[in-house]
Short mmCIF file of C-alpha atoms in Angstrom, two decimals:
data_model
loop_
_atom_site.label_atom_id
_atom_site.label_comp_id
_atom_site.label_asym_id
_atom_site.label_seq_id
_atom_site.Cartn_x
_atom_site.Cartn_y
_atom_site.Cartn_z
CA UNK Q 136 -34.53 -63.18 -43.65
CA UNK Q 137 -32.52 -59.93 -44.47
CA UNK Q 138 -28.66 -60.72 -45.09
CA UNK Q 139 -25.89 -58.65 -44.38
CA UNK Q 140 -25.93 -57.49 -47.46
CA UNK Q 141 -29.06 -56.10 -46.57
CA UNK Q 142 -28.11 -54.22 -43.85
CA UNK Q 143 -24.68 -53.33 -45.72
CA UNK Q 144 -27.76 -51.04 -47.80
CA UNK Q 145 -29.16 -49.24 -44.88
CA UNK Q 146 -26.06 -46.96 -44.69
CA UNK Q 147 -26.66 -46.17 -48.33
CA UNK Q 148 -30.06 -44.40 -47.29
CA UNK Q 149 -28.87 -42.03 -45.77
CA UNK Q 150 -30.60 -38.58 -46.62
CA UNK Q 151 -32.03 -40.66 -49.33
CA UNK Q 152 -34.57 -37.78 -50.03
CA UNK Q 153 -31.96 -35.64 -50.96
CA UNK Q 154 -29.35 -38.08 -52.78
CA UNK Q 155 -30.58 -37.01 -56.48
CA UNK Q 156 -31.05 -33.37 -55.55
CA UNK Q 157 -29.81 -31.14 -58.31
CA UNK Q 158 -29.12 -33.82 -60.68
CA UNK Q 159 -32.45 -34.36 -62.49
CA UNK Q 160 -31.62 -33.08 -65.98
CA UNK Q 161 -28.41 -34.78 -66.41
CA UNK Q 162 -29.87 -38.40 -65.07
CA UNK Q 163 -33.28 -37.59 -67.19
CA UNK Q 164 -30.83 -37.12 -70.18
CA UNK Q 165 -28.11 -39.83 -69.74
CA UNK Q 166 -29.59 -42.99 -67.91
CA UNK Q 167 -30.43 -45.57 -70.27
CA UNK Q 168 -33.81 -46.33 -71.16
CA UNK Q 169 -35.48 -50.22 -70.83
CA UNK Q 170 -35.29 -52.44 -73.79
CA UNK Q 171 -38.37 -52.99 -75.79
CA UNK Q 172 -38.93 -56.74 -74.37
CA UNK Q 173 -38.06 -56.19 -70.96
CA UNK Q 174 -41.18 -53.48 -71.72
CA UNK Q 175 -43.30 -55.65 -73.22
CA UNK Q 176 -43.29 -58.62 -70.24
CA UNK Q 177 -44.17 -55.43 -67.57
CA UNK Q 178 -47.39 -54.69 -70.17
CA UNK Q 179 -48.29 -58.65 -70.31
CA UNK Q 180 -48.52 -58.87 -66.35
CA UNK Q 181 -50.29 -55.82 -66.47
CA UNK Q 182 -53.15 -57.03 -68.98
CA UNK Q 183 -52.97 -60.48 -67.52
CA UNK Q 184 -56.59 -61.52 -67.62
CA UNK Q 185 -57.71 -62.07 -64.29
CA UNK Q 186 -56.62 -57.97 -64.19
CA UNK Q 187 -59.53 -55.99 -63.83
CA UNK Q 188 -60.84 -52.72 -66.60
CA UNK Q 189 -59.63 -49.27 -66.07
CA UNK Q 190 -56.51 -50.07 -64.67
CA UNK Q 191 -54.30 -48.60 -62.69
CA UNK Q 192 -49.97 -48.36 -63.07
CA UNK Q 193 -48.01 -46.78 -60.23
CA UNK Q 194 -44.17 -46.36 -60.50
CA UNK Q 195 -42.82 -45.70 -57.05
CA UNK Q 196 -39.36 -44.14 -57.05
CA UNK Q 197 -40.35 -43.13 -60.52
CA UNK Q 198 -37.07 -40.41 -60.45
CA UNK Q 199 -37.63 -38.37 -63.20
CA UNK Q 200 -40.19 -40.92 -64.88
CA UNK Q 201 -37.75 -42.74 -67.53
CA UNK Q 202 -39.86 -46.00 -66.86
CA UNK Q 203 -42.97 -44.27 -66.60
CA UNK Q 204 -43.18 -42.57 -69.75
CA UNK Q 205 -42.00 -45.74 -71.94
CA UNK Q 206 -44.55 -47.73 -70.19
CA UNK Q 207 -47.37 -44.97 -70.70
CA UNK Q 208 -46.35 -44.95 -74.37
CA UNK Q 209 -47.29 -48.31 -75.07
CA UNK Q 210 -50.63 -48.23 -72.64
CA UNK Q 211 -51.91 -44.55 -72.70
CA UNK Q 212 -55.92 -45.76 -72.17
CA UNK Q 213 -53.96 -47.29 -68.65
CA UNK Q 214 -54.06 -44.90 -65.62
CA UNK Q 215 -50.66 -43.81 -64.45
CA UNK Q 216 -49.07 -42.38 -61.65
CA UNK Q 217 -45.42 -41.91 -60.84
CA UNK Q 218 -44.09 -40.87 -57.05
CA UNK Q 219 -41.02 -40.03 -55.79
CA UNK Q 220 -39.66 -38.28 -52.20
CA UNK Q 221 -36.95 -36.04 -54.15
CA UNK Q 222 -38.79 -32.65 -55.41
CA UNK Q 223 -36.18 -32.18 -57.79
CA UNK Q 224 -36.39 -35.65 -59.67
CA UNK Q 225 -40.30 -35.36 -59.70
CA UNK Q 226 -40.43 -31.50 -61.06
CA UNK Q 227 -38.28 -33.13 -64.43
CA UNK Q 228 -40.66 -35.88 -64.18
CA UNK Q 229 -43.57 -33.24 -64.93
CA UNK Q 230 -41.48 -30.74 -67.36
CA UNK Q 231 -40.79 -34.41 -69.62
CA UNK Q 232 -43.87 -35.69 -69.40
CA UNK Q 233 -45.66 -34.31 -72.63
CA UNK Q 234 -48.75 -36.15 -72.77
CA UNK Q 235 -50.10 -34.91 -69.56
CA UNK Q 236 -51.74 -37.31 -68.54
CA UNK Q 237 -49.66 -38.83 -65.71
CA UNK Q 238 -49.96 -37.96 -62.23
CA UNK Q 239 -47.06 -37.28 -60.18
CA UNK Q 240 -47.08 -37.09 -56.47
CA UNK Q 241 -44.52 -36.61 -53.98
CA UNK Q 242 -44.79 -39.74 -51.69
CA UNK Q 243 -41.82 -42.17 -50.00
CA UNK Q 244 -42.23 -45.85 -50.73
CA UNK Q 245 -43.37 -46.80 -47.38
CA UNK Q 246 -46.64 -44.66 -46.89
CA UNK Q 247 -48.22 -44.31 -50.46
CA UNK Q 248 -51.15 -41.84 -50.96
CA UNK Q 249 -53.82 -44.22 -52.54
CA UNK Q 250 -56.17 -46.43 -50.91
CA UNK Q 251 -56.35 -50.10 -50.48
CA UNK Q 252 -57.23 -52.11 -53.81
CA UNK Q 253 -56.71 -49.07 -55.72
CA UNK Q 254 -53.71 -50.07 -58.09
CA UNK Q 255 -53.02 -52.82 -60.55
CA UNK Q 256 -49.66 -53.13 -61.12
CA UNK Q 257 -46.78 -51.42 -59.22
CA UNK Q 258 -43.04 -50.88 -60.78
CA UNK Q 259 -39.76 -50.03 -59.24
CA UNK Q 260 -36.61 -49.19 -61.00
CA UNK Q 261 -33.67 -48.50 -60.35
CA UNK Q 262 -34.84 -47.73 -56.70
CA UNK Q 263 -35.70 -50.86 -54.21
CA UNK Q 264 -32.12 -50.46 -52.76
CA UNK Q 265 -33.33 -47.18 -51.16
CA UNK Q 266 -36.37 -48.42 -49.42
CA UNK Q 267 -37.23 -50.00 -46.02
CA UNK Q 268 -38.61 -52.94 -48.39
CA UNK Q 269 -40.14 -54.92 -45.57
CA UNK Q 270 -42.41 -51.95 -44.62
CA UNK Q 271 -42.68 -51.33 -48.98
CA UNK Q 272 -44.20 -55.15 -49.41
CA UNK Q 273 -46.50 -54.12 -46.90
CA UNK Q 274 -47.38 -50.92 -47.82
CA UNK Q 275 -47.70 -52.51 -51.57
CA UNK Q 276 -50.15 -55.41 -50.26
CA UNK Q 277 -52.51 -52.68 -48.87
CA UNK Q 278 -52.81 -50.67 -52.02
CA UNK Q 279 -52.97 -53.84 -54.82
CA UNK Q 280 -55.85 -54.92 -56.21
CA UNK Q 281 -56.87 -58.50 -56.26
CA UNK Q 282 -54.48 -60.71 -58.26
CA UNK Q 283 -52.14 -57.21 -58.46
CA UNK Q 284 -48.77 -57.30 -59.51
CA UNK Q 285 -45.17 -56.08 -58.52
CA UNK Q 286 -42.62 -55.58 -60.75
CA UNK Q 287 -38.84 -54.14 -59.77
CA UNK Q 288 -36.65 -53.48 -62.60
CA UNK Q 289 -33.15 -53.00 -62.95
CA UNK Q 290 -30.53 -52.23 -65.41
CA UNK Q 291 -27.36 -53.73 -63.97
CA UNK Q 292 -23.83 -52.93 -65.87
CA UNK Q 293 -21.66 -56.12 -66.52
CA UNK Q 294 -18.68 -54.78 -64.66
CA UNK Q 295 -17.26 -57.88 -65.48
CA UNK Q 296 -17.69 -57.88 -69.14
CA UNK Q 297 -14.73 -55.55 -70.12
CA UNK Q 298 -11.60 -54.75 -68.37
CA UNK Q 299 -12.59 -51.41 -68.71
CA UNK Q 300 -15.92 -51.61 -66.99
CA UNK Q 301 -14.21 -53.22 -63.88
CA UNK Q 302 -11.78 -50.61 -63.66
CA UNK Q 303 -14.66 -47.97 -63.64
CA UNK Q 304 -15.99 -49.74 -60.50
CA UNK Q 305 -13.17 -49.77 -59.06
CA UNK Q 306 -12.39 -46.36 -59.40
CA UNK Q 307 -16.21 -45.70 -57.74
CA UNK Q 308 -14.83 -47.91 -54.80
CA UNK Q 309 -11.74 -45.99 -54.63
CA UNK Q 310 -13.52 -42.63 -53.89
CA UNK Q 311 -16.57 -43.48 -52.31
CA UNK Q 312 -15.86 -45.52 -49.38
CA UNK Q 313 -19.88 -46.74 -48.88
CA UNK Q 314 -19.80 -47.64 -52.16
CA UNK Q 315 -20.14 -51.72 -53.56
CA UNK Q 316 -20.45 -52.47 -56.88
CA UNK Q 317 -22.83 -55.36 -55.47
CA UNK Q 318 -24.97 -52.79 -53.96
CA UNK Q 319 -28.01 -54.13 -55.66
CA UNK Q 320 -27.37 -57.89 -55.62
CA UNK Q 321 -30.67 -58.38 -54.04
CA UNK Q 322 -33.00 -61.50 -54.96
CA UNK Q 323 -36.08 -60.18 -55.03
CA UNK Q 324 -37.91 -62.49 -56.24
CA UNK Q 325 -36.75 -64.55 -52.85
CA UNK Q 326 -37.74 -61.22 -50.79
CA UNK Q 327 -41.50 -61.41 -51.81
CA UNK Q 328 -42.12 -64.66 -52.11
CA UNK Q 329 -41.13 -64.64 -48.18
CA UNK Q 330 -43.21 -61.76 -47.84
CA UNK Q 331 -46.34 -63.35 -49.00
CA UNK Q 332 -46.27 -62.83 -52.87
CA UNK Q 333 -47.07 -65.93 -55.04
CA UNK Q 334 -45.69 -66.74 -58.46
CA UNK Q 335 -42.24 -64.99 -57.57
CA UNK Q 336 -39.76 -65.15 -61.02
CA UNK Q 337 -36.46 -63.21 -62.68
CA UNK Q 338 -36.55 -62.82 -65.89
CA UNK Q 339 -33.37 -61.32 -67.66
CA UNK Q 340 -32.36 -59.34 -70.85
CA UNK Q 341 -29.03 -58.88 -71.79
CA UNK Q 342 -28.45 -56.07 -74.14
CA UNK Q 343 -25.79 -53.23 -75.67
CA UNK Q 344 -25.29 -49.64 -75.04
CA UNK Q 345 -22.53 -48.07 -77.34
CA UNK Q 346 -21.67 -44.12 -76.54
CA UNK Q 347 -19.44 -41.73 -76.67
CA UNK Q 348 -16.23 -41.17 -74.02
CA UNK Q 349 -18.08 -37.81 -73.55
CA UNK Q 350 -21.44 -39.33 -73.10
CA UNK Q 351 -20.00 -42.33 -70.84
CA UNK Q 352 -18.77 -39.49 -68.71
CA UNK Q 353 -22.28 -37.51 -68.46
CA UNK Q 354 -23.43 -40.92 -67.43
CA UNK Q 355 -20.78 -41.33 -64.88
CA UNK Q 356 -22.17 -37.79 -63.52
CA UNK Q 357 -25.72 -38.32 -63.25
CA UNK Q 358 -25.05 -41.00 -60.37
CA UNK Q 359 -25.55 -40.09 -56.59
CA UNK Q 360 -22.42 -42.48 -56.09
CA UNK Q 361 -20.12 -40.75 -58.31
CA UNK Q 362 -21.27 -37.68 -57.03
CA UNK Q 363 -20.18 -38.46 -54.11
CA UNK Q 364 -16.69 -39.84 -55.22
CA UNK Q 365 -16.21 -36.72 -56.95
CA UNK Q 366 -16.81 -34.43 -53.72
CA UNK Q 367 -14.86 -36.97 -51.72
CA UNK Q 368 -12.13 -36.70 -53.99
CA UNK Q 369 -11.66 -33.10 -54.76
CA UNK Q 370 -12.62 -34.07 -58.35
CA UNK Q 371 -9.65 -36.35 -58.87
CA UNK Q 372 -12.21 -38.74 -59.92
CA UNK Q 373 -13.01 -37.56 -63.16
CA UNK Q 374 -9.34 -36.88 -63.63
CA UNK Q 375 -8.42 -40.54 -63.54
CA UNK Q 376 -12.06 -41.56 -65.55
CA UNK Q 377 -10.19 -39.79 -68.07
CA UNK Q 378 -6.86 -41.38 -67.47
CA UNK Q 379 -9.00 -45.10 -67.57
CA UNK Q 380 -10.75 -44.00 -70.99
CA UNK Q 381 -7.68 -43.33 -72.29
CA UNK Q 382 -6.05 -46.22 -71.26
CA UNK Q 383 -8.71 -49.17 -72.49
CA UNK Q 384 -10.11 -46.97 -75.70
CA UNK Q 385 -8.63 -44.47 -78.49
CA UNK Q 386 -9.03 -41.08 -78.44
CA UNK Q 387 -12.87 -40.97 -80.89
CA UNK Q 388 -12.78 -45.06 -79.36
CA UNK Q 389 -16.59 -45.73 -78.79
CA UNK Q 390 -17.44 -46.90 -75.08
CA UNK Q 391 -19.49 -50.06 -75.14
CA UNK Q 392 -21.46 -51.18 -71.94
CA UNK Q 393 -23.21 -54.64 -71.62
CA UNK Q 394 -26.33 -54.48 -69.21
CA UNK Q 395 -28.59 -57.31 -67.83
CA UNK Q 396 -31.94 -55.61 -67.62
CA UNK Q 397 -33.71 -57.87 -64.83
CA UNK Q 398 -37.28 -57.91 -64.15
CA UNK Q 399 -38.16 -59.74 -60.65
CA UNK Q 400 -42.10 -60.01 -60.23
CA UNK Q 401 -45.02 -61.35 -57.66
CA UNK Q 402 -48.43 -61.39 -57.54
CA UNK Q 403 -50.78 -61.22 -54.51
#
């Protein structure tokens, strides 16, 4: 049963097509990557042995292929494909992809382009908040092979690890009225098991990102949120991100962010 929460999400899909639109190079070159063990448990379900030969990985909501790629790296004999319904995230999926051997289709979640039984494993990241997900489980069910997997990964800032860190959400919330720093407290791990997947688990991985005040700042920019907090405000925003970077760090002061990578997964 879908919470209010839930519904609190819908209003965030709005023109979700379009959300990312423009922004593909900066998120491509500023969102943090997945830490090698939250990697290496994706791989493991993957080559689980009831898994068939010649399998098949599809990312859905793949952006500009972050996941993709790092997961390709440490399986390239696996068949990969990566979709995504912005043109713009999926074009810097293809100019960063240098092997060549992924495919990358425009698709949405809810109506994928393969037929049934025809993938192994599917990931999400970063992206289940966008999607109808009761149609998605569906839609997922119809195109997994027997004993198939799905994995959704996220990288979740600990706004409540540093003062600094809550005052950057709050600053989000400030400016962008739809915006919750809870948007993705989702447990979906609850979400499939009650839509049919067996095995449901979390699994977590705390780890540390240390940048620059310049770099925390192209970060900042390469969200659809603060995008939108920036356009709301008239570009206050990044005014007072510089007045909060000032205030919790010294001028050359190194930004550190603590993030929870979690990796929720079901099997059919």
């Amino acid at each position: 049963m879908y919470t209010y929460a839930c519904r609190m999400e819908l209003t965030l899909t709005i023109a979700k097509e379009h959300a990312f639109s423009g922004l593909q190079k900066i998120y491509d070159q500023n969102r943090p990557r997945y830490p090698p063990e939250a990697l290496r448990c994706i791989i493991d379900l993957l080559k689980a042995p009831k898994n068939t030969e010649n399998k098949h990985l599809l990312d859905v909501g793949c952006g500009t292929g972050i996941l993709t790629r790092q997961l390709h790296e440490l399986t390239p004999e696996t068949r990969f494909t990566g979709c995504d319904i912005n043109a713009d995230m999926l074009s810097q999926a293809k100019e960063s992809d240098r092997t060549g051997q992924i495919r990358w289709r425009i698709s949405s979640a809810e109506d994928l382009p393969f037929a049934a039984g025809d993938v192994n494993l599917i990931t999400v990241a970063q992206a289940a908040q966008w999607f109808d997900r009761p149609k998605f489980y569906r839609e997922v069910q119809r195109v997994l092979a027997a004993y198939g997997t799905l994995v959704i990964i996220e990288n979740n800032r600990e706004f409540e690890a540093s003062a600094f860190m809550s005052a950057y959400e709050s600053l989000i919330e400030k400016h962008n009225n739809t915006y919750s720093r809870h948007y993705r407290r989702f447990d979906y791990a609850k979400e499939m098991q009650n839509a049919g997947f067996s095995h449901t688990k979390l699994q977590r991985f705390p780890w540390v990102r240390l940048m620059s005040q310049q770099e925390f700042v192209e970060l900042a920019k390469s969200s659809s949120k603060v995008q939108a907090a920036i356009r709301a405000s008239d570009g206050q925003f990044l005014t007072d991100l510089q007045a909060i970077l000032a205030l919790h760090y010294k001028t050359e002061g190194a930004v550190t962010i603590e993030y929870t990578t979690q990796v929720f997964s079901g099997h059919l």
